[in-house]
CSV table of C-alpha atoms in Angstrom, one decimal:
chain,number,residue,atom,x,y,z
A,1,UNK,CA,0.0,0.0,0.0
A,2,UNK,CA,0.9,3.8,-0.5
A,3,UNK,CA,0.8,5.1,2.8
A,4,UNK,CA,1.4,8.8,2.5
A,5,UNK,CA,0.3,12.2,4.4
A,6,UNK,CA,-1.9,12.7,1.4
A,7,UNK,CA,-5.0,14.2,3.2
A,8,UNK,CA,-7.1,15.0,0.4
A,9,UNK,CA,-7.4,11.3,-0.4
A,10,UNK,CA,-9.0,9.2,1.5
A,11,UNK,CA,-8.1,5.9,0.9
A,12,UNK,CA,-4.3,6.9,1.4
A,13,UNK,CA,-5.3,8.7,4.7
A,14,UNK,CA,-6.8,5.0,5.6
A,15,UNK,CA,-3.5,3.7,5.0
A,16,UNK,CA,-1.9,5.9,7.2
A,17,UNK,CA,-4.2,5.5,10.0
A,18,UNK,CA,-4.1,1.6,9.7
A,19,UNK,CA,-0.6,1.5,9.4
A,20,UNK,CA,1.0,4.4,11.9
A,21,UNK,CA,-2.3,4.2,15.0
A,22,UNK,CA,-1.5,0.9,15.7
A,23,UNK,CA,2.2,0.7,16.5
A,24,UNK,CA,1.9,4.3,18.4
A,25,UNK,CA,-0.7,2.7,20.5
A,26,UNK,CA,1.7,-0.3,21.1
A,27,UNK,CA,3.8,2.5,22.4
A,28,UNK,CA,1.3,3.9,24.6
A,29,UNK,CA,0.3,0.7,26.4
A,30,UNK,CA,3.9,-0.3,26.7
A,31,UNK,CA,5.6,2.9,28.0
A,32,UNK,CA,2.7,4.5,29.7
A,33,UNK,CA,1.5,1.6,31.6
A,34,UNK,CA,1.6,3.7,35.0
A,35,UNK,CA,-0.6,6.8,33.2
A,36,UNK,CA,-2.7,4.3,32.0
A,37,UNK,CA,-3.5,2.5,34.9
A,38,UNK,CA,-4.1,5.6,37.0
A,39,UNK,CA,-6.6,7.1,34.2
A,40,UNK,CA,-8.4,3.7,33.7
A,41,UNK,CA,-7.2,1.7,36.8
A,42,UNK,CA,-10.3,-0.9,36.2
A,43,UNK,CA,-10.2,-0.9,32.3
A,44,UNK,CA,-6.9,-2.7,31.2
A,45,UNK,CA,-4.9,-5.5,32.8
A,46,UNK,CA,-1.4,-4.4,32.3
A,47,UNK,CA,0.1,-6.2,35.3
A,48,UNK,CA,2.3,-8.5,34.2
A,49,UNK,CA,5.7,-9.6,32.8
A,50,UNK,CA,6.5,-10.4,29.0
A,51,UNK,CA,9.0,-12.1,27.4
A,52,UNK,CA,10.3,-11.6,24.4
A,53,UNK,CA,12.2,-15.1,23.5
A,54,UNK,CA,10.7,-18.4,25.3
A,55,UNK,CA,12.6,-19.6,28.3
A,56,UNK,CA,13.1,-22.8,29.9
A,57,UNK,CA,10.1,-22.0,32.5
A,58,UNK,CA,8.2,-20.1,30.1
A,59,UNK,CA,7.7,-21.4,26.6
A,60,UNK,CA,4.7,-18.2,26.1
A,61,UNK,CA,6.5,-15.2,24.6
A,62,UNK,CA,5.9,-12.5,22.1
A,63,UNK,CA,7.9,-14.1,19.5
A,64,UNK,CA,6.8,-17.9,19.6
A,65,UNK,CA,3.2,-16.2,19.7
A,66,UNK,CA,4.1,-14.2,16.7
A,67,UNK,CA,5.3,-16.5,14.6
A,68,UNK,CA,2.0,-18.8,15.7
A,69,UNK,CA,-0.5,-16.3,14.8
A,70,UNK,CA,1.7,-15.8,11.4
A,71,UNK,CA,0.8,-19.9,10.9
A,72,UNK,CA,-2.7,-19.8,11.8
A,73,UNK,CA,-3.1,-16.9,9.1
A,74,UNK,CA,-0.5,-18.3,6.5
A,75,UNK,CA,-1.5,-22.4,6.1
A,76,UNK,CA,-5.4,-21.5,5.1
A,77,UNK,CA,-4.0,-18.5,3.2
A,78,UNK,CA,-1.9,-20.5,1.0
A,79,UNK,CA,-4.5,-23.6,0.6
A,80,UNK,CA,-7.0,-20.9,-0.5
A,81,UNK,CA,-4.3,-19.2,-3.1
A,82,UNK,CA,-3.8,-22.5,-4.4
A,83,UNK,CA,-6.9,-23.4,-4.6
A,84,UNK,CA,-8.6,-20.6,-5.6
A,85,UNK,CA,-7.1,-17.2,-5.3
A,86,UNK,CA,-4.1,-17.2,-7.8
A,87,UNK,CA,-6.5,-17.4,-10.7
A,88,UNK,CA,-9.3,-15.1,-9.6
A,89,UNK,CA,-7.7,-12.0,-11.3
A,90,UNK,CA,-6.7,-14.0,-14.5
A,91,UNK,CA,-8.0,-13.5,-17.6
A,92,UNK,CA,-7.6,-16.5,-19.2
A,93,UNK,CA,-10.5,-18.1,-16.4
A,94,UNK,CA,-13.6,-19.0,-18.1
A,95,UNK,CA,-15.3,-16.3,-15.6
A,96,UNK,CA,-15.1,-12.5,-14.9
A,97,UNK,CA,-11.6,-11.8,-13.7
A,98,UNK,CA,-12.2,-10.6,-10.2
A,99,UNK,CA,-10.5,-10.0,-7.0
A,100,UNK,CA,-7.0,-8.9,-7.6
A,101,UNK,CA,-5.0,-9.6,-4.9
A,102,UNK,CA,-2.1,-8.3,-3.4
A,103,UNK,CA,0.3,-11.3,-4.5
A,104,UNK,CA,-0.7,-10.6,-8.1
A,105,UNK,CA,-0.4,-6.6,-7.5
A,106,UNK,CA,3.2,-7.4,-6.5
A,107,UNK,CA,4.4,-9.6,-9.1
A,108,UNK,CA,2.7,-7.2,-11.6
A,109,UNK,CA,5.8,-4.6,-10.6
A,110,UNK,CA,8.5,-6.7,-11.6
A,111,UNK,CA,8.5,-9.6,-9.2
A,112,UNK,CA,7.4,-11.9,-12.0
A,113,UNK,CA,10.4,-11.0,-14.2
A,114,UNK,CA,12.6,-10.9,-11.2
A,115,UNK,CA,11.4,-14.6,-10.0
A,116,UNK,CA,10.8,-15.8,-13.4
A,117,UNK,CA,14.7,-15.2,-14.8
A,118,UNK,CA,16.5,-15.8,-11.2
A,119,UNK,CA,14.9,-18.8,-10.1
A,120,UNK,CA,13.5,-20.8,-13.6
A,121,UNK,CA,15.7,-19.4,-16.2
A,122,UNK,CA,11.9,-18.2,-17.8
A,123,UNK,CA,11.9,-15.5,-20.7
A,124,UNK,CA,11.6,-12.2,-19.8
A,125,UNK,CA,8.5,-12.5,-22.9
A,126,UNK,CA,6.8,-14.9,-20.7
A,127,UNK,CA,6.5,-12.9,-17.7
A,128,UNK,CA,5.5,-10.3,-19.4
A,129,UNK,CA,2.9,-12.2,-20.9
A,130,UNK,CA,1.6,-13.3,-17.2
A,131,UNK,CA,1.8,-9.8,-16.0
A,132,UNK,CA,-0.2,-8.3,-18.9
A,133,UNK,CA,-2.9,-11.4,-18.0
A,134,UNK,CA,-2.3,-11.7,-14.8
A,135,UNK,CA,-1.7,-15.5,-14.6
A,136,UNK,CA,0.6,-16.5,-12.5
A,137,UNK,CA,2.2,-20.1,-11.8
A,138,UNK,CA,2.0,-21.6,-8.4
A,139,UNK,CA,5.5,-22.2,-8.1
A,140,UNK,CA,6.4,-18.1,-8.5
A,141,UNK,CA,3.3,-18.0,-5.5
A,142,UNK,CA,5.5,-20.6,-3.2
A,143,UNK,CA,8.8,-18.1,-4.1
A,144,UNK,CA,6.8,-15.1,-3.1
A,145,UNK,CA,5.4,-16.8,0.3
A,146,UNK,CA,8.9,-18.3,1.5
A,147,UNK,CA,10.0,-14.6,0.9
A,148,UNK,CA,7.2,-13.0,2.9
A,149,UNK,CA,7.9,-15.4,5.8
A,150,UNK,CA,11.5,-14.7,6.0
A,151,UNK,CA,10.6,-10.7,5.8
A,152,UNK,CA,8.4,-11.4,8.9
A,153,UNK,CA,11.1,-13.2,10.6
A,154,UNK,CA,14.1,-10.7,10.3
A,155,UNK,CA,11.3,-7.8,11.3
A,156,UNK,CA,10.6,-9.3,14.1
A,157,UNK,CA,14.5,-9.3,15.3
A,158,UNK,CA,15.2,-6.3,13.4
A,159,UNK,CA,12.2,-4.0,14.4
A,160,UNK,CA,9.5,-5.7,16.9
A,161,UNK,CA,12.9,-6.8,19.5
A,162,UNK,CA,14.2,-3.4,19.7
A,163,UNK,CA,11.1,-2.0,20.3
A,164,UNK,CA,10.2,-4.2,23.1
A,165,UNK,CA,13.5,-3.8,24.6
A,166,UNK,CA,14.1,0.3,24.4
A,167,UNK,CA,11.8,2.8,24.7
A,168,UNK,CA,14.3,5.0,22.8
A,169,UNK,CA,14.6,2.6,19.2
A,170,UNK,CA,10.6,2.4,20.1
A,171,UNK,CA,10.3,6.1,19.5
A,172,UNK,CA,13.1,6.6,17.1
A,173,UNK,CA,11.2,3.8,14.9
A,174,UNK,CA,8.0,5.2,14.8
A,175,UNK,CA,9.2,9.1,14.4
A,176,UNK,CA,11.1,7.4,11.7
A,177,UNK,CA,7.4,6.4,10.1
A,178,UNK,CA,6.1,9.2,10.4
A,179,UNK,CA,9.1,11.3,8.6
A,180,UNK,CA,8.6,8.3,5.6
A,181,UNK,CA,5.1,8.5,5.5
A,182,UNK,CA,5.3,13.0,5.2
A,183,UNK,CA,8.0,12.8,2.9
A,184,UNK,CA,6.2,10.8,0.5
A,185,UNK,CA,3.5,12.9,0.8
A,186,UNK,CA,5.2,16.1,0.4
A,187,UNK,CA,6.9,14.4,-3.2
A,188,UNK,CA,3.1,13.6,-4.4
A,189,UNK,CA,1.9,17.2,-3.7
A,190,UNK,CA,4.7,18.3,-5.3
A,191,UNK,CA,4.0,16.1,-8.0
A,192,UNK,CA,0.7,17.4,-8.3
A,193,UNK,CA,1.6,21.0,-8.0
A,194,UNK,CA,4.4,20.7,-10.8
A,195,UNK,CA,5.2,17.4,-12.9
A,196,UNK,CA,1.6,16.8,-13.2
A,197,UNK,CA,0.3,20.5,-14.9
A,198,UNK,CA,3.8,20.5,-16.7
A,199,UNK,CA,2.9,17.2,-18.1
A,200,UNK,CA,-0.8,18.3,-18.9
A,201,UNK,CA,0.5,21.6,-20.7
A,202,UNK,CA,3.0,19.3,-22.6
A,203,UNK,CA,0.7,17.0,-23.9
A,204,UNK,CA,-2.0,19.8,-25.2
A,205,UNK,CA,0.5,21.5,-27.2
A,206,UNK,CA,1.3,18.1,-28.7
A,207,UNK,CA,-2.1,17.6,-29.3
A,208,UNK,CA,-2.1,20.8,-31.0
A,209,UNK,CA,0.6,19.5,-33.3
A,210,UNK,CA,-1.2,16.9,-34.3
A,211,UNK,CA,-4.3,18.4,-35.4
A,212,UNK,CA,-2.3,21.2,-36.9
A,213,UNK,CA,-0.3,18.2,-38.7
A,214,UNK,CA,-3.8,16.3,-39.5
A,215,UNK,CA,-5.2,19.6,-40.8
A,216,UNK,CA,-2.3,19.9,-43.2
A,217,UNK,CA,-2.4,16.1,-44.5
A,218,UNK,CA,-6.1,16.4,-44.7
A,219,UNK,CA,-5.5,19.7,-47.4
A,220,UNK,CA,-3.2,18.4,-49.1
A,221,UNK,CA,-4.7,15.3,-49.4
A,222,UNK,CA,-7.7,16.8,-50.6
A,223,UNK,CA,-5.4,18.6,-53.0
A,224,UNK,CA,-4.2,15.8,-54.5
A,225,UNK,CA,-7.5,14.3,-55.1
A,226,UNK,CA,-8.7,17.3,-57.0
A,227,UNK,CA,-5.7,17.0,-59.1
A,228,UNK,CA,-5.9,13.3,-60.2
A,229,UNK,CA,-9.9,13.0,-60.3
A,230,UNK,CA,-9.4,13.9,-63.8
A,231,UNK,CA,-6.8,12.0,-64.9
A,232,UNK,CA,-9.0,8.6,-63.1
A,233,UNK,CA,-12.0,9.7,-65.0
A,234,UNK,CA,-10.3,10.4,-68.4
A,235,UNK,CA,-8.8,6.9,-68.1
């Protein structure tokens, strides 16, 4: 998803809010236990310890129940894209192509030709061919998945640990969001204040070329006509 400070549109400001609230609540309820407590001190049931890694006398911790939630999502998931879901967008299905997904989304900016030549040797003609109708084969859908579970892996050490451990990298991380998410923003909005009119004034004066150009090949078209009707009709 494009998650941006765009605030005129609304599905990008969803993104934002689905994306940034979360975490800073995490924050809240992690750091602010004591406030919390003493504003609501019957509402939340924050007394207690938490482990990040499992240990001998306690298997629970964030990250086994992390990567078992990820497995209760992923198993069905991957059944149903099997099944199902990698050939709902294609257009080569006897039905309506429906339901893109975000797997076929993906693939559609460059992962297919990236998977396709690294991995199977396939022509970059091919996958261009599969992007253009969006089918996909089930063994670029396995590549894609092992990759998604080893991105949630090495976030979970490389973002979710330090933010458990330091209220510092907690805070640096998500002011560090929030910087991404304006930036991009700020580079649409200039986008639309500059690129986008620049490109729109560009394109009428080529349009005006072309007519002028049509204009002209149309007269002397015309031209021409008049000056071998004649000769066609004396012949």
């Amino acid at each position: 998803p494009f998650v941006a400070m765009v605030f005129h549109n609304f599905s990008t400001m969803t993104d934002v809010f689905i994306h940034v609230f979360p975490p800073m609540l995490v924050y809240t309820l992690r750091w602010h236990k004591d406030e919390i407590l003493q504003a609501w001190p019957n509402t939340f049931d924050l007394d207690y310890e938490l482990n990040f890694f499992p240990t001998a006398s306690d298997r629970a911790s964030i990250f086994t129940d992390t990567v078992c939630l990820y497995f209760i999502w992923l198993i069905p998931y991957v059944i149903w894209m099997v099944k199902t879901g990698v050939h709902l967008p294609s257009s080569k299905r006897d039905a309506p192509a429906v339901y893109d997904t975000v797997f076929h989304s993906n693939m559609r900016k460059g992962l297919c030709e990236l998977i396709g030549t690294v991995m199977w040797k396939r022509p970059v003609e091919e996958s261009k061919r599969q992007c253009k109708t969006n089918d996909f084969e089930v063994r670029d859908l396995f590549v894609y998945l092992f990759f998604h579970f080893v991105g949630v892996m090495v976030s979970l050490l490389a973002l979710a640990y330090p933010c458990f451990s330091s209220r510092q990298m907690h805070g640096i991380i998500l002011t560090s969001m929030c910087i991404i998410c304006t930036y991009r923003g700020a580079l649409r909005y200039t986008y639309y204040s500059t690129r986008m009119y620049a490109n729109i004034v560009r394109k009428q004066f080529l349009d005006g070329d072309n007519d002028d150009g049509s204009n002209k090949n149309k007269s002397n078209s015309a031209e021409v006509a008049n000056e071998t009707t004649p000769l066609m009709i004396s012949v």
